[in-house]
Structure formats: C-alpha cells, structure tokens
mmCIF file of C-alpha atoms and ligand atoms in Angstrom:
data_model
loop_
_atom_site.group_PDB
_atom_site.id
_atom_site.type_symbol
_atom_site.label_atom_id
_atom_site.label_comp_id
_atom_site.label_asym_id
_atom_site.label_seq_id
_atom_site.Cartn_x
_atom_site.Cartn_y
_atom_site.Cartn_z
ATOM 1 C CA UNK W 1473 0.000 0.000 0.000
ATOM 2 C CA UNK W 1474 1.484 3.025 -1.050
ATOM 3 C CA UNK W 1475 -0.279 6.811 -0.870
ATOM 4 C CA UNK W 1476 2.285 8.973 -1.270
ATOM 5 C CA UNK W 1477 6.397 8.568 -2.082
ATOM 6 C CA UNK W 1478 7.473 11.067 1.089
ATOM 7 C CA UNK W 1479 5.632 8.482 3.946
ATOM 8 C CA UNK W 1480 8.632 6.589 5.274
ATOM 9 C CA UNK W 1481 10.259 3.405 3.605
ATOM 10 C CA UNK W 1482 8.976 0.124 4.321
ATOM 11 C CA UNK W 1483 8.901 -2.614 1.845
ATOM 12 C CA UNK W 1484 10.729 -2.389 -1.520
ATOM 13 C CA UNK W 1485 11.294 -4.895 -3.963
ATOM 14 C CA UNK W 1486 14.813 -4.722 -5.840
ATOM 15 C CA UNK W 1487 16.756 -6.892 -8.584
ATOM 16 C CA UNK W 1488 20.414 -7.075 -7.983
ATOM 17 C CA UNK W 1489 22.490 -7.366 -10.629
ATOM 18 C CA UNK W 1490 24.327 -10.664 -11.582
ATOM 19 C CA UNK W 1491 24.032 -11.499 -15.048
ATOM 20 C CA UNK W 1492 22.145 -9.679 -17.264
ATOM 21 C CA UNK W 1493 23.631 -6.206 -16.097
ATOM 22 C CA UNK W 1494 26.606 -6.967 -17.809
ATOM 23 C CA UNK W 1495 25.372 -9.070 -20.786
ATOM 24 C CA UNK W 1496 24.271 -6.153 -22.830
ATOM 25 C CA UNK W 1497 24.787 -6.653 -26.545
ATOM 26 C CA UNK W 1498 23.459 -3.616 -28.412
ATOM 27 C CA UNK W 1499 23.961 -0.558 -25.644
ATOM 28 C CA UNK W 1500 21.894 1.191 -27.651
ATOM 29 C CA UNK W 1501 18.571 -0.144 -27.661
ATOM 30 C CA UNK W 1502 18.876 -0.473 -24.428
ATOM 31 C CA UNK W 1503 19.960 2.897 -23.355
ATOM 32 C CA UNK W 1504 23.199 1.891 -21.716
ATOM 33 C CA UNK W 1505 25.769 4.847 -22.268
ATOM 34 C CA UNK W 1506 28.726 2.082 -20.939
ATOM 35 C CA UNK W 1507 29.320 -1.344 -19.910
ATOM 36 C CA UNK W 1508 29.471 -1.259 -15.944
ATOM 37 C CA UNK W 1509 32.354 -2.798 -13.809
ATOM 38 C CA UNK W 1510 30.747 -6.339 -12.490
ATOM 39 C CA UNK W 1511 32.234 -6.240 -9.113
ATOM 40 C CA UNK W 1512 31.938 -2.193 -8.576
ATOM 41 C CA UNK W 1513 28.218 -2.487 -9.599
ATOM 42 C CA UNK W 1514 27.327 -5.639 -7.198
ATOM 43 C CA UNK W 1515 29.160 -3.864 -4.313
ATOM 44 C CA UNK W 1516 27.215 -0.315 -4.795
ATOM 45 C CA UNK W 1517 23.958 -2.601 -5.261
ATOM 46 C CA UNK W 1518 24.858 -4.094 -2.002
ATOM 47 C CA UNK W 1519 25.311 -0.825 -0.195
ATOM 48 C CA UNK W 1520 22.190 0.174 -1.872
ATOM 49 C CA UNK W 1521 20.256 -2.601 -0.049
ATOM 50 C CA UNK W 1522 21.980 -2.411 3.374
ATOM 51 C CA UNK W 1523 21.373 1.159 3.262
ATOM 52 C CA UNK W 1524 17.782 0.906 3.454
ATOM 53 C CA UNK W 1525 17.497 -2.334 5.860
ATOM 54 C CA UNK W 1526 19.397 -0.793 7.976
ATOM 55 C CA UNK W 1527 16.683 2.267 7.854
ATOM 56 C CA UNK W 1528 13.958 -0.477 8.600
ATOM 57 C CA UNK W 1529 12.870 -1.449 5.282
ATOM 58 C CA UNK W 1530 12.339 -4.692 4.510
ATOM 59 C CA UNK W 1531 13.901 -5.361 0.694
ATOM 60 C CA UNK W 1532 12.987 -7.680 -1.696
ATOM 61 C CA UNK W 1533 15.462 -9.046 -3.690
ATOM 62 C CA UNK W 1534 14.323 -10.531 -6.886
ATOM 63 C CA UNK W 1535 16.268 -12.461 -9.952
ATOM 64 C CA UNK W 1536 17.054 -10.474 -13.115
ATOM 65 C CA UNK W 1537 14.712 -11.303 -16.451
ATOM 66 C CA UNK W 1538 17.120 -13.189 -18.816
ATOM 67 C CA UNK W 1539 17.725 -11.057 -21.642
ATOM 68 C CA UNK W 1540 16.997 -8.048 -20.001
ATOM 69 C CA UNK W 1541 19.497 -5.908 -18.670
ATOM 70 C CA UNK W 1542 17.547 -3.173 -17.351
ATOM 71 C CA UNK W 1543 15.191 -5.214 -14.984
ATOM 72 C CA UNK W 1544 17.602 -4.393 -12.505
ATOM 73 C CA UNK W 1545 15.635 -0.725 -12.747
ATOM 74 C CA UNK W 1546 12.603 -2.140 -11.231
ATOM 75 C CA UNK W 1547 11.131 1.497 -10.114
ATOM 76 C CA UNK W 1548 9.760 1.753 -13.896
ATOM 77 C CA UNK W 1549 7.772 -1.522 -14.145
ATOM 78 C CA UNK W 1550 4.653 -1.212 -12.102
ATOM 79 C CA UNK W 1551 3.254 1.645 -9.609
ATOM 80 C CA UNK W 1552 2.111 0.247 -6.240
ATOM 81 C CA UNK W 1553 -0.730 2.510 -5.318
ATOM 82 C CA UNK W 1554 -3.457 2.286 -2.326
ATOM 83 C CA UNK W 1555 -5.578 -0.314 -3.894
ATOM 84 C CA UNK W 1556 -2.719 -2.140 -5.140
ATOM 85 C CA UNK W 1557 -0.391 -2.554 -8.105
ATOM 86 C CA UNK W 1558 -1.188 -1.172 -11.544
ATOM 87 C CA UNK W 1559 0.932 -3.006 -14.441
ATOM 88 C CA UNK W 1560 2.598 -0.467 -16.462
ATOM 89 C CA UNK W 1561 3.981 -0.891 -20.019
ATOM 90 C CA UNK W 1562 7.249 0.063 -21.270
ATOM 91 C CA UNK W 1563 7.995 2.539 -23.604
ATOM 92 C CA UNK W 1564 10.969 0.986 -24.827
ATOM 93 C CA UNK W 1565 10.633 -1.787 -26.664
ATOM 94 C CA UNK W 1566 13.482 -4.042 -25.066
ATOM 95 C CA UNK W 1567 12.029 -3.883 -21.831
ATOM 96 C CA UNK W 1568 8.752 -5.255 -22.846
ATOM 97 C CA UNK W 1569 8.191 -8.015 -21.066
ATOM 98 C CA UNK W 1570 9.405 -6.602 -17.347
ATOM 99 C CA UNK W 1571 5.749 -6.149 -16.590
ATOM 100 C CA UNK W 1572 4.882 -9.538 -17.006
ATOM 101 C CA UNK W 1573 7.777 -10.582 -14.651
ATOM 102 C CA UNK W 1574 6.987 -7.926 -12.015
ATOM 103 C CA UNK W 1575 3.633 -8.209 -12.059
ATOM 104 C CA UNK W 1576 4.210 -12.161 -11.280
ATOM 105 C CA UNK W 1577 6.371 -11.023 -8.001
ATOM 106 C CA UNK W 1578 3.922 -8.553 -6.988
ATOM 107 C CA UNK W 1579 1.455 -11.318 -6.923
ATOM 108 C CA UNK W 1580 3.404 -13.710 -5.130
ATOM 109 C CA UNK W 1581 4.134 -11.099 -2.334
ATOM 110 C CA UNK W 1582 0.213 -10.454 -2.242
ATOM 111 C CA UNK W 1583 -0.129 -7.067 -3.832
ATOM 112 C CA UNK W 1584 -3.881 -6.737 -4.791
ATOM 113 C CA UNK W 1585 -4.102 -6.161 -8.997
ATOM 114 C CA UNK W 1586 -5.582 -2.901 -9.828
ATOM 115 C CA UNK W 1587 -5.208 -1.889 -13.656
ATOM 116 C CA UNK W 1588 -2.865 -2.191 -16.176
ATOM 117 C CA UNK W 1589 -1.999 0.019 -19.007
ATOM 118 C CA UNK W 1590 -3.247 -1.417 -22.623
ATOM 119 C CA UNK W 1591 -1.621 -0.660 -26.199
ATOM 120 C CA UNK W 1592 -1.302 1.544 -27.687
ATOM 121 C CA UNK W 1593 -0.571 3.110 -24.427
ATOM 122 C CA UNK W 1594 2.836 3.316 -22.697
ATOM 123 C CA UNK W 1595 3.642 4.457 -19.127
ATOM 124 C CA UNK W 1596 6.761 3.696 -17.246
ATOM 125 C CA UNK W 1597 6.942 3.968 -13.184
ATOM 126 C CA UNK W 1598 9.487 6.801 -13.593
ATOM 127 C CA UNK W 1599 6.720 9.048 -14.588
ATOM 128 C CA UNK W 1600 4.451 8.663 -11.724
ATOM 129 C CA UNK W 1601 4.789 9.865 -8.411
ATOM 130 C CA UNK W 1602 2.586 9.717 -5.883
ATOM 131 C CA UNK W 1603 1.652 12.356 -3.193
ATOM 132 C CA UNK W 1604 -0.792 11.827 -0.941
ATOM 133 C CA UNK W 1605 -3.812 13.174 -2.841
ATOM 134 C CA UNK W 1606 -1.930 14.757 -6.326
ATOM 135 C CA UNK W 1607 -0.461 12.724 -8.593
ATOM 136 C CA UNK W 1608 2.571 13.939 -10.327
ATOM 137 C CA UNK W 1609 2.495 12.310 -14.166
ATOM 138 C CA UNK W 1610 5.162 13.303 -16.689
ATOM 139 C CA UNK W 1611 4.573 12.834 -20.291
ATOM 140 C CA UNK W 1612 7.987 11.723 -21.845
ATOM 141 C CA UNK W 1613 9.755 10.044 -24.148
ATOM 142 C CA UNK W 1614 8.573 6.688 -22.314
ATOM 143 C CA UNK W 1615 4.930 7.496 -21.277
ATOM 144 C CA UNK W 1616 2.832 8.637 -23.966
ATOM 145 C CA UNK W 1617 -0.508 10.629 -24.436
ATOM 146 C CA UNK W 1618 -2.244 7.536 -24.861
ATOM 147 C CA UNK W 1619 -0.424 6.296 -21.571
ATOM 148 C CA UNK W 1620 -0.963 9.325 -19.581
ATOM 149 C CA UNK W 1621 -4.972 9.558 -20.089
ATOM 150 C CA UNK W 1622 -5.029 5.511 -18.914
ATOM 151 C CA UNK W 1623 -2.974 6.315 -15.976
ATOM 152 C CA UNK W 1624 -4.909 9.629 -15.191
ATOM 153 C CA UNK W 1625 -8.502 7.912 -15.494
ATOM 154 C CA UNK W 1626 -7.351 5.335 -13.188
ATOM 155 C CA UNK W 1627 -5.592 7.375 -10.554
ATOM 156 C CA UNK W 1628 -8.480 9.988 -10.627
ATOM 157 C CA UNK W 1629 -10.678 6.944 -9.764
ATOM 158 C CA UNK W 1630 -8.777 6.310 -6.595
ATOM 159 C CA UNK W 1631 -9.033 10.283 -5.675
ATOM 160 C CA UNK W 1632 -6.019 11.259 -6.903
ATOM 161 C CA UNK W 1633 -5.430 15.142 -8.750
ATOM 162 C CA UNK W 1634 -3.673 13.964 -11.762
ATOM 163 C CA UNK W 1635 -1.144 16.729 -12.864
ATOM 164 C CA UNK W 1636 0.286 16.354 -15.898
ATOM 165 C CA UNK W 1637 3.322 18.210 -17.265
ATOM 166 C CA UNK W 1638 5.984 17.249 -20.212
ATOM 167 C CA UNK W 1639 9.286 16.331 -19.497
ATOM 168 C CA UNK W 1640 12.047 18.063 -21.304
ATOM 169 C CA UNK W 1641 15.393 16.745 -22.445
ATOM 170 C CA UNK W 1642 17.842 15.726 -20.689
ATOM 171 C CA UNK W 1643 15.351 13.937 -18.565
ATOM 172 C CA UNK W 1644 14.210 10.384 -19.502
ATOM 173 C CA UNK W 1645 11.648 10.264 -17.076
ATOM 174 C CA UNK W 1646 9.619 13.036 -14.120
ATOM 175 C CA UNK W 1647 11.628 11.264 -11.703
ATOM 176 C CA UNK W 1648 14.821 12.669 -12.714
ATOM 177 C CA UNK W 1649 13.822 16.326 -12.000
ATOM 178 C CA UNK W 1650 12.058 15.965 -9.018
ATOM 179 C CA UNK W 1651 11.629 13.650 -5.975
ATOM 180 C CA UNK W 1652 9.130 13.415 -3.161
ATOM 181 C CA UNK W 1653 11.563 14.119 0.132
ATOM 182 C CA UNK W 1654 8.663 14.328 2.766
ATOM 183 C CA UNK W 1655 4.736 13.853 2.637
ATOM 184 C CA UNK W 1656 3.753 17.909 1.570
ATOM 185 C CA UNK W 1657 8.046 18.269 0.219
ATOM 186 C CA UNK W 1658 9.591 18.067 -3.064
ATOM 187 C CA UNK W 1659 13.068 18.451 -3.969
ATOM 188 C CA UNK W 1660 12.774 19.428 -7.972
ATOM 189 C CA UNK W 1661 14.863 20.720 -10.795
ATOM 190 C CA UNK W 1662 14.602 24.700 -11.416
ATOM 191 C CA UNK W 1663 13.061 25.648 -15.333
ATOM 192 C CA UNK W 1664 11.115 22.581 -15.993
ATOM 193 C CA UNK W 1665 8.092 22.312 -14.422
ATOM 194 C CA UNK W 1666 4.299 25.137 -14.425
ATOM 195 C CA UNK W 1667 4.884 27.551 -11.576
ATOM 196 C CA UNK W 1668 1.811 26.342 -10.309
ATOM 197 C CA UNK W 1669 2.828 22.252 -10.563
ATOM 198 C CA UNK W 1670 3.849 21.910 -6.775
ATOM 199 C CA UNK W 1671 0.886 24.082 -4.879
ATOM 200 C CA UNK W 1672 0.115 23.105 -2.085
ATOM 201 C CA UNK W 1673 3.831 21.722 -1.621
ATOM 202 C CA UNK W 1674 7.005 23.364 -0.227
ATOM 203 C CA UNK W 1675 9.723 22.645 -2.741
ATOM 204 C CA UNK W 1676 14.028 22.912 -2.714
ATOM 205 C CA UNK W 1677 14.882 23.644 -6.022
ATOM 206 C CA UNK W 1678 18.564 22.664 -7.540
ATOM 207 C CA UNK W 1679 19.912 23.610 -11.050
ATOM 208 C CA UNK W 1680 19.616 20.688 -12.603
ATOM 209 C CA UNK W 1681 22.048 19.736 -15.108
ATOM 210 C CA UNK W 1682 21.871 16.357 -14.989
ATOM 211 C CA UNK W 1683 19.447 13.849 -16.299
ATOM 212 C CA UNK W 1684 18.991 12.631 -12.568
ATOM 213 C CA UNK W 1685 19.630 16.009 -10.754
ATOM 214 C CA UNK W 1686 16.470 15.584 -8.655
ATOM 215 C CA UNK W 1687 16.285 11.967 -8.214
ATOM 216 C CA UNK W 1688 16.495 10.802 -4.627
ATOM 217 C CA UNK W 1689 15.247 8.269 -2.110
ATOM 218 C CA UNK W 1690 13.545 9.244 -0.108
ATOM 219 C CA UNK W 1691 13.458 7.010 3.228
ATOM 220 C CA UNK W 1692 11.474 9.217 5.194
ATOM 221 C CA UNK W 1693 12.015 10.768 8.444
ATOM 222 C CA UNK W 1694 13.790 13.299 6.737
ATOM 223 C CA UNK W 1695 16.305 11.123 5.488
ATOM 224 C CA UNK W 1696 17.335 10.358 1.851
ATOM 225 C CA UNK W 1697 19.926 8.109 -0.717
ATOM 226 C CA UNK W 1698 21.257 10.120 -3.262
ATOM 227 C CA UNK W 1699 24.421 9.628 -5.084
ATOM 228 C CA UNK W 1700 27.682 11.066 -4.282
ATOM 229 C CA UNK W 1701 27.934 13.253 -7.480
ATOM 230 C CA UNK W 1702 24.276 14.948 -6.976
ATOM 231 C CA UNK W 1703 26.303 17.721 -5.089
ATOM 232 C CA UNK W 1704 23.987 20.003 -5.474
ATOM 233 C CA UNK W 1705 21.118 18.061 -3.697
ATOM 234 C CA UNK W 1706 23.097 17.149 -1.437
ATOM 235 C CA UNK W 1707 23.892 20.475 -0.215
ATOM 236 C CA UNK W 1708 20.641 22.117 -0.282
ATOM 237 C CA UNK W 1709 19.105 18.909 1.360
ATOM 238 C CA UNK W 1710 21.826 19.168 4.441
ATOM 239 C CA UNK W 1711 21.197 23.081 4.711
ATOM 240 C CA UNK W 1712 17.434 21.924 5.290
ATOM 241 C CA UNK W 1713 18.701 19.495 8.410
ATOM 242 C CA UNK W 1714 18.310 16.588 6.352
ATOM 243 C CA UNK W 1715 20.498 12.828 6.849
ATOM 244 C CA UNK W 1716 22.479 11.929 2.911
ATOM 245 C CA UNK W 1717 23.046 8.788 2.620
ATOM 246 C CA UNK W 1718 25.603 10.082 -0.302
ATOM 247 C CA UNK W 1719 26.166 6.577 -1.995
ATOM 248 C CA UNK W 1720 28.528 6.005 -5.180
ATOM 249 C CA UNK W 1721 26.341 4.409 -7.961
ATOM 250 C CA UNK W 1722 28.680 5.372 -10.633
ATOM 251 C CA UNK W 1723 27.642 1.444 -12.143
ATOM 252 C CA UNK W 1724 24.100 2.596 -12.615
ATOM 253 C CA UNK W 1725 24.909 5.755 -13.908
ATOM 254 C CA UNK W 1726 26.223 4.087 -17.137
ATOM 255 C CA UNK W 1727 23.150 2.158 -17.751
ATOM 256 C CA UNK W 1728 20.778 5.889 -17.255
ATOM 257 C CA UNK W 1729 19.417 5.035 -13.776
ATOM 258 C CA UNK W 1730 19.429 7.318 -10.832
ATOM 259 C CA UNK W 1731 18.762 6.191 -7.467
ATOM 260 C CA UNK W 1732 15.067 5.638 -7.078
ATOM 261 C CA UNK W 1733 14.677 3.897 -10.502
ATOM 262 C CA UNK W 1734 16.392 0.762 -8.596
ATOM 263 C CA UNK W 1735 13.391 0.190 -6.161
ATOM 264 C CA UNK W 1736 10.143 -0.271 -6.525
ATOM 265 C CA UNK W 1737 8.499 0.921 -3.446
ATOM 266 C CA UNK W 1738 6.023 -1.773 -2.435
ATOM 267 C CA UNK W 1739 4.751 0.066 0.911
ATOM 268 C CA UNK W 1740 5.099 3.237 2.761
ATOM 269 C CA UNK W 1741 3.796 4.435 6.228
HETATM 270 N N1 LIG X 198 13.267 5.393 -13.699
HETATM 271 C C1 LIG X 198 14.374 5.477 -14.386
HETATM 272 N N2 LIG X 198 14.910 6.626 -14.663
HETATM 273 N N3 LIG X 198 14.902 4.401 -14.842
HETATM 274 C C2 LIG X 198 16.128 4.361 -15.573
HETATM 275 C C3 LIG X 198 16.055 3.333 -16.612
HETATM 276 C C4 LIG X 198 17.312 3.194 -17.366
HETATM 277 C C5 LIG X 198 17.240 2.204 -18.469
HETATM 278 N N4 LIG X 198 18.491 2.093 -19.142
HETATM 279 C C6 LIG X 198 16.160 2.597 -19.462
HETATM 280 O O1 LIG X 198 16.440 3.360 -20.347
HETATM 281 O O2 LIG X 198 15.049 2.167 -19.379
#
C-alpha cells in the first residue's frame, strides 16, 4: 500500500544485478551509455540494499529477467498505489516483457491487482509519483498521451489530482527532476516544471544539469539516498537538516538510472 512517495520506507522490492547487467549486446537499444564494472556495480547494489534495511525497510530481492538488462531498474515496471499494483507498459521496446515478470512477483508477495496500461498506451513507473492526494504524471519520451490519459482515469478513480506536465530533455523520465523528500516536500529541478505544478507543496529547487539532478530516495524521516555526485542536492538537502546517505552508484549511472529507478516501493507508512 502506497499513498504517497514522502511516507517513510517500508517494503521495496529490488533486482540485484548478476548477469544480465553486464550481458548487454546492443547498448543502444537499451539505453546503456557504458558497460558497468561487475564487481563495482554488485558492491554499490549491495550498499544500496543495506542502506535501506538498515533504515527499517524490509527489501525484496528478486532475480534479473534473462535477456533483459535493465530489470535491474525495477522502479519503472509497475506503480504500487493504495488499492494495489497497476501493471505499467514500457515505452521501450526491449524492456517489454518486465511487466509480465513484475507483475508475477507482486502477486506472489500479495499485492492486490488494480489496472494495467493497454496498447497503444505506454507508461513507465518513472513518470508517476505519488503524493498523498496529487499525482505527479510526466509525459515523456517513455509514457505517452495515450499512456498518460489511462494512468490519469485510473488514478483519478482512486481520488487522486492527476497533474500532468511534459518532461524536457535531458530527462528520460519526471523522476529525474524531481523527488518526493517528505509527505507535503519536493526536492525538484529549477526551469522545468508550471509555476503552479507543486501548490500546495514546499519545494528545494537545484539547477539541474543532470538527467537525474532531482532523483532521490527518499526514506522518510527526513532522510534520503542520493548519489555522491548529486552535489547540489546534497547540499541544499543538508542546509534543510536533512540525513544523505551520499552513496557512489557510478555502475548505474552508465546504464541511465538514478537512485530511485532501482526500487520499486512496495509500501510506505
Ligand atoms: N526510472 C528510471 N529513470 N529508470 C532508468 C532506466 C534506465 C534504463 N536504461 C532505461 O532506459 O530504461
């Protein structure tokens, strides 16, 4: 059950990378700048997980899809809501078939079903964030308009505001300019999103001059992952009192990811 991405960390299922990662034939079609160092990558993954136990989270640690590289980025295959798990569908075409998988582990671990997005619609988790009652969706190069009126009708029929806004480049996804660090808090990238977009929240604003400039995780509690080169974030988040996990995921870096599009947040309280 999960209402809004600033309540505080508790279940999260991950994929940590052992195979696939690092089998990547065409980089890209599957929009991997660089091949990533095997043993770097499963040590940062590890710190990644040990980070958030330690907060109190239980994690989830499921097996990689053969074939599929990027199914260690599990934040983009489904969006656990309050009724339950809506399957998404991916926008790019070598990750078809992630849904199917996660959807299958979401079962097993007893997530109710509630929706799935059909062709020719495409929505990928990175563009949905949840907020308590708004709904932050970002029409990108991943979700389309056909996605983001399936994901709107069914979020506005569990309450939600749905607000909509289009992502620019560099960004692949919403997610990448702007993270939920607290319940009614959002840190988010300066230029890119209506001045009106974040009523009704208070917002720290960084520069943003990277594709994942604004992409934290949040843990709650006032504490959050980011990556050691988000300086930026970093900074501002510390001047507001907040805990950094600062965590070197160079190895996911390479294959586009930021921090949050390795979980997918099952549950927060
Ligand atoms: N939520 C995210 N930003 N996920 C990053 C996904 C990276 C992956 N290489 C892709 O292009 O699909």
């Amino acid at each position: 059950m999960l209402r809004n991405e600033g309540d505080r960390l508790t279940r999260v299922v991950v994929c940590s990378p052992k195979i696939e990662y690092f089998r990547v034939d065409d980089l890209k079609l599957h929009n991997i700048t660089e091949l990533s160092d095997p043993a770097k990558a499963i040590e940062q993954h590890d710190k990644l997980k040990s980070t958030m136990s330690e907060f109190g989270c239980q994690v989830i640690d499921i097996p990689e899809l053969s074939n599929h590289p990027n199914s260690v980025f599990t934040m983009d295959t489904a969006l656990c809501t309050p009724q339950g798990y809506i399957k998404l569908r991916m926008g790019l075409k070598t990750r078809e078939g992630e849904e199917e998988w996660m959807a299958q582990h979401l079962e097993t671990l007893g997530e109710p079903y509630a929706g799935c997005i059909e062709p020719p619609g495409t929505v990928e988790g990175g563009d949905v964030i949840l907020a308590g009652s708004v709904a932050f969706v970002g029409c990108s190069r991943r979700t389309n308009r056909e996605g983001v009126r399936q994901i709107s009708d069914l979020l506005k029929r569990m309450g939600y505001e749905v607000r909509v806004t289009t992502v620019p480049e560099p960004y692949l996804h919403i997610g990448g300019a702007m993270s939920m660090i607290g319940p009614e808090r959002v840190l988010c990238c300066k230029g890119v999103f209506p001045d009106d977009f974040f009523n009704g929240f208070e917002k720290i604003e960084v520069s943003g001059d990277t594709f994942i400039s604004g992409n934290v995780i949040n843990l709650g509690e006032n504490e959050v992952i980011a990556d050691i080169r988000n300086k930026e974030a970093i900074e501002k988040l510390e001047q507001a009192n907040f805990t950094i996990h600062a965590l070197d995921l160079s190895e996911f870096v390479k294959g586009t990811g930021g921090p949050s599009c390795l979980i997918m947040p099952v549950e927060r309280k």
